[in-house]
Amino acid sequence: MMNEFELINHYFNWPLSDPSIELGVGDDAALFEIDADCQLVTSTDTLSEGVHFFKDALPGDIAYKSLAVNLSDIAAMGAKAKCFTLSLTLPKLDEIWLKEFSESLKEASEFFKVSLIGGDTTKGPLNITITIMGVVKKSKAIKRSGAKNGDDIYVSGNLGDAALCLKKMNEGINPNSSELNKLNQPAPRVKLGPALINIASSCIDVSDGLEQDLTHILRASKVGAIIDSQNLPLSDSVKDYLKTSQDLGLPLCGGDDYELCFTSDQSNQMEIKKISESLKIRITKIGVINNSQTLEIRGYEGSSESYQHF
Amino acid sequence: MMNEFELINHYFNWPLSDPSIELGVGDDAALFEIDADCQLVTSTDTLSEGVHFFKDALPGDIAYKSLAVNLSDIAAMGAKAKCFTLSLTLPKLDEIWLKEFSESLKEASEFFKVSLIGGDTTKGPLNITITIMGVVKKSKAIKRSGAKNGDDIYVSGNLGDAALCLKKMNEGINPNSSELNKLNQPAPRVKLGPALINIASSCIDVSDGLEQDLTHILRASKVGAIIDSQNLPLSDSVKDYLKTSQDLGLPLCGGDDYELCFTSDQSNQMEIKKISESLKIRITKIGVINNSQTLEIRGYEGSSESYQHF
């Protein structure tokens, strides 16, 4: 039977390729440095069984998503992720589960070039907390508070796909693999975020639903907005669903898409088009910031249904 | 009923007094800078119900200890803690629990001058993960790997008090308030750690038991050691207990003391005595590093009983 230290060494002590990280897993703390003209950007997100994933979710999907949701937060600041810690609470030392979890996490960490530098393992109900650290040039981070009257409002990718997949699963309908992918393997916008520095006046990642997350920007920036539900970027799956249900609450309030919602001065329209083309990411203008202090959604009569954590 | 954002704002959005922290709680990520001649030191620790605290533990004690165990890791590197993130998984939104938890955490964060800069709240079985960030001058951090043949081995404070308290509680005996304090309100050695820079060749915090934690130093440093169980620093409570039980496993393998175990060249004896006097912290020489690759404990016949996480 492995103890905690053997477990960590076996599954999570990967070679580090970032020379600015002096010490990773295996001491009381990790040790690294950042460039003198940079600031550190930090975020933490927990995934908990029954809330963020189903009881029978694949360990590899859980690992990927735990990292992806944190990468999304760093991207939403316009920053680049650098390293992360993992705190893993497990009901038992299940080596098959751990092997799949750690292999997927390692693969994702290599793909996104972000180093695992420390962690903790604990016995208890399954709970995965990742704290991620990134860097951004001083005073360049994109906050929620910078939206200005007259700014355009944009969103990347499509909205509602993860919510549609979840809805199908809850109703006992098997989603197809592309739909499942949207829920289990969301693509954090790690290139788009940094590309929006000096372009976006504010930015947030759409994790709890556009309506709720855009409201965070409005409150932090002390502004209002009009968006038009006709302009929401939708996949064919979601368009099909809307034809029969007219349930605009799904793309407006559904969570887990991990797209970026950002605001930008109208003069940046061409520049944003270029970014969209060069990164091959759909970017759609969905509305305009105003001084109303409220969020008006044209063509939507429903109430707020965005994700509530409690 | 509060939602997550109201909850965070109400209980955890405290004013920040550290001017190097530009953004704390309330955006996708926090934003701060560190001095150009410093490295960042990061550690994470989870406290889980039934493992690290009893079901009926006071929320204020849980909050304090969650921060203290992380502060201890940073101190063991010789570093100074700067800020932390909190990931809180709660079975329900219990406002009385949250009020006590957050007030205690705020008090501790002010006492130790460490800022809460971000976090996440999730619904699920109680689980508290804190990730702490600190700073240390470049190349000055005290690692586990620096112990050398001939170095003295020291430990701060007393050993076994937390384990004795836990033992009493498990046996249905009420510990007195001073004993309870050792378990619930451990004092992380935040001043001693940084004072040992240029003095200690290696350092670790004794969280899982001296025998196990010292073994981590020996393995990382590729050395061995002899310690003498007669030299272990003990409180009167533990001495009394040993008179009847002869159970040296308690101070040797008992966890949760959060003292520092460190090694140092013999020429530093006077300097260490001065540090002990100026910080008013008992520091005891308990043994010597050798080249044996094993840990010999004179006067102890028992087997390893240090804390196993699984």
PDB file of N, CA, C and O in Angstrom, chain B residues 5 41 63 93 119 149-150 154 169 204 222 224 227 229 307:
ATOM      1  N   PHE B   5     -21.788  34.954  -4.664  1.00  0.00           N
ATOM      2  CA  PHE B   5     -21.059  36.223  -4.776  1.00  0.00           C
ATOM      3  C   PHE B   5     -21.377  37.136  -3.605  1.00  0.00           C
ATOM      4  O   PHE B   5     -20.513  37.822  -3.077  1.00  0.00           O
ATOM      5  N   VAL B  41       7.199  31.648  -3.122  1.00  0.00           N
ATOM      6  CA  VAL B  41       7.141  30.372  -2.410  1.00  0.00           C
ATOM      7  C   VAL B  41       5.665  30.011  -2.256  1.00  0.00           C
ATOM      8  O   VAL B  41       4.886  30.826  -1.788  1.00  0.00           O
ATOM      9  N   ALA B  63     -10.849  27.472  10.912  1.00  0.00           N
ATOM     10  CA  ALA B  63     -10.310  28.567  10.096  1.00  0.00           C
ATOM     11  C   ALA B  63      -8.871  28.873  10.486  1.00  0.00           C
ATOM     12  O   ALA B  63      -7.985  28.958   9.630  1.00  0.00           O
ATOM     13  N   LEU B  93     -25.263  26.580   3.118  1.00  0.00           N
ATOM     14  CA  LEU B  93     -24.892  27.945   3.440  1.00  0.00           C
ATOM     15  C   LEU B  93     -25.348  28.254   4.861  1.00  0.00           C
ATOM     16  O   LEU B  93     -26.459  28.756   5.078  1.00  0.00           O
ATOM     17  N   GLY B 119     -10.593  33.150  -3.966  1.00  0.00           N
ATOM     18  CA  GLY B 119     -11.100  31.878  -3.487  1.00  0.00           C
ATOM     19  C   GLY B 119     -12.250  31.370  -4.311  1.00  0.00           C
ATOM     20  O   GLY B 119     -12.571  31.906  -5.370  1.00  0.00           O
ATOM     21  N   ASN B 149      26.632  15.787   6.377  1.00  0.00           N
ATOM     22  CA  ASN B 149      27.283  14.934   7.375  1.00  0.00           C
ATOM     23  C   ASN B 149      27.920  15.808   8.461  1.00  0.00           C
ATOM     24  O   ASN B 149      28.693  16.714   8.157  1.00  0.00           O
ATOM     25  N   GLY B 150      27.579  15.540   9.719  1.00  0.00           N
ATOM     26  CA  GLY B 150      28.148  16.307  10.822  1.00  0.00           C
ATOM     27  C   GLY B 150      27.265  17.442  11.309  1.00  0.00           C
ATOM     28  O   GLY B 150      27.484  17.985  12.404  1.00  0.00           O
ATOM     29  N   TYR B 154      18.147  20.067  15.047  1.00  0.00           N
ATOM     30  CA  TYR B 154      17.409  20.807  16.073  1.00  0.00           C
ATOM     31  C   TYR B 154      15.906  20.686  15.841  1.00  0.00           C
ATOM     32  O   TYR B 154      15.446  20.443  14.727  1.00  0.00           O
ATOM     33  N   MET B 169      -8.747  12.875  23.588  1.00  0.00           N
ATOM     34  CA  MET B 169     -10.086  13.054  23.022  1.00  0.00           C
ATOM     35  C   MET B 169     -10.623  11.734  22.462  1.00  0.00           C
ATOM     36  O   MET B 169     -11.799  11.414  22.629  1.00  0.00           O
ATOM     37  N   ILE B 204      12.271  21.520   7.822  1.00  0.00           N
ATOM     38  CA  ILE B 204      10.949  20.971   7.498  1.00  0.00           C
ATOM     39  C   ILE B 204      10.035  21.280   8.671  1.00  0.00           C
ATOM     40  O   ILE B 204      10.510  21.460   9.793  1.00  0.00           O
ATOM     41  N   LYS B 222      20.154  12.868   1.081  1.00  0.00           N
ATOM     42  CA  LYS B 222      20.959  11.658   0.897  1.00  0.00           C
ATOM     43  C   LYS B 222      21.956  11.454   2.038  1.00  0.00           C
ATOM     44  O   LYS B 222      23.141  11.208   1.827  1.00  0.00           O
ATOM     45  N   GLY B 224      22.111  10.229   6.614  1.00  0.00           N
ATOM     46  CA  GLY B 224      21.429   9.546   7.697  1.00  0.00           C
ATOM     47  C   GLY B 224      21.514  10.391   8.960  1.00  0.00           C
ATOM     48  O   GLY B 224      21.994  11.534   8.914  1.00  0.00           O
ATOM     49  N   ILE B 227      19.411  10.294  16.333  1.00  0.00           N
ATOM     50  CA  ILE B 227      18.845  11.185  17.342  1.00  0.00           C
ATOM     51  C   ILE B 227      18.669  10.372  18.621  1.00  0.00           C
ATOM     52  O   ILE B 227      18.577   9.153  18.604  1.00  0.00           O
ATOM     53  N   SER B 229      16.370   9.759  21.902  1.00  0.00           N
ATOM     54  CA  SER B 229      15.015  10.026  22.405  1.00  0.00           C
ATOM     55  C   SER B 229      15.051  10.723  23.762  1.00  0.00           C
ATOM     56  O   SER B 229      14.076  11.363  24.155  1.00  0.00           O
ATOM     57  N   TYR B 307       2.156   9.743  10.939  1.00  0.00           N
ATOM     58  CA  TYR B 307       0.858   9.881  10.313  1.00  0.00           C
ATOM     59  C   TYR B 307       0.847   9.396   8.866  1.00  0.00           C
ATOM     60  O   TYR B 307       1.706   9.742   8.067  1.00  0.00           O
TER      61      TYR B 307
END
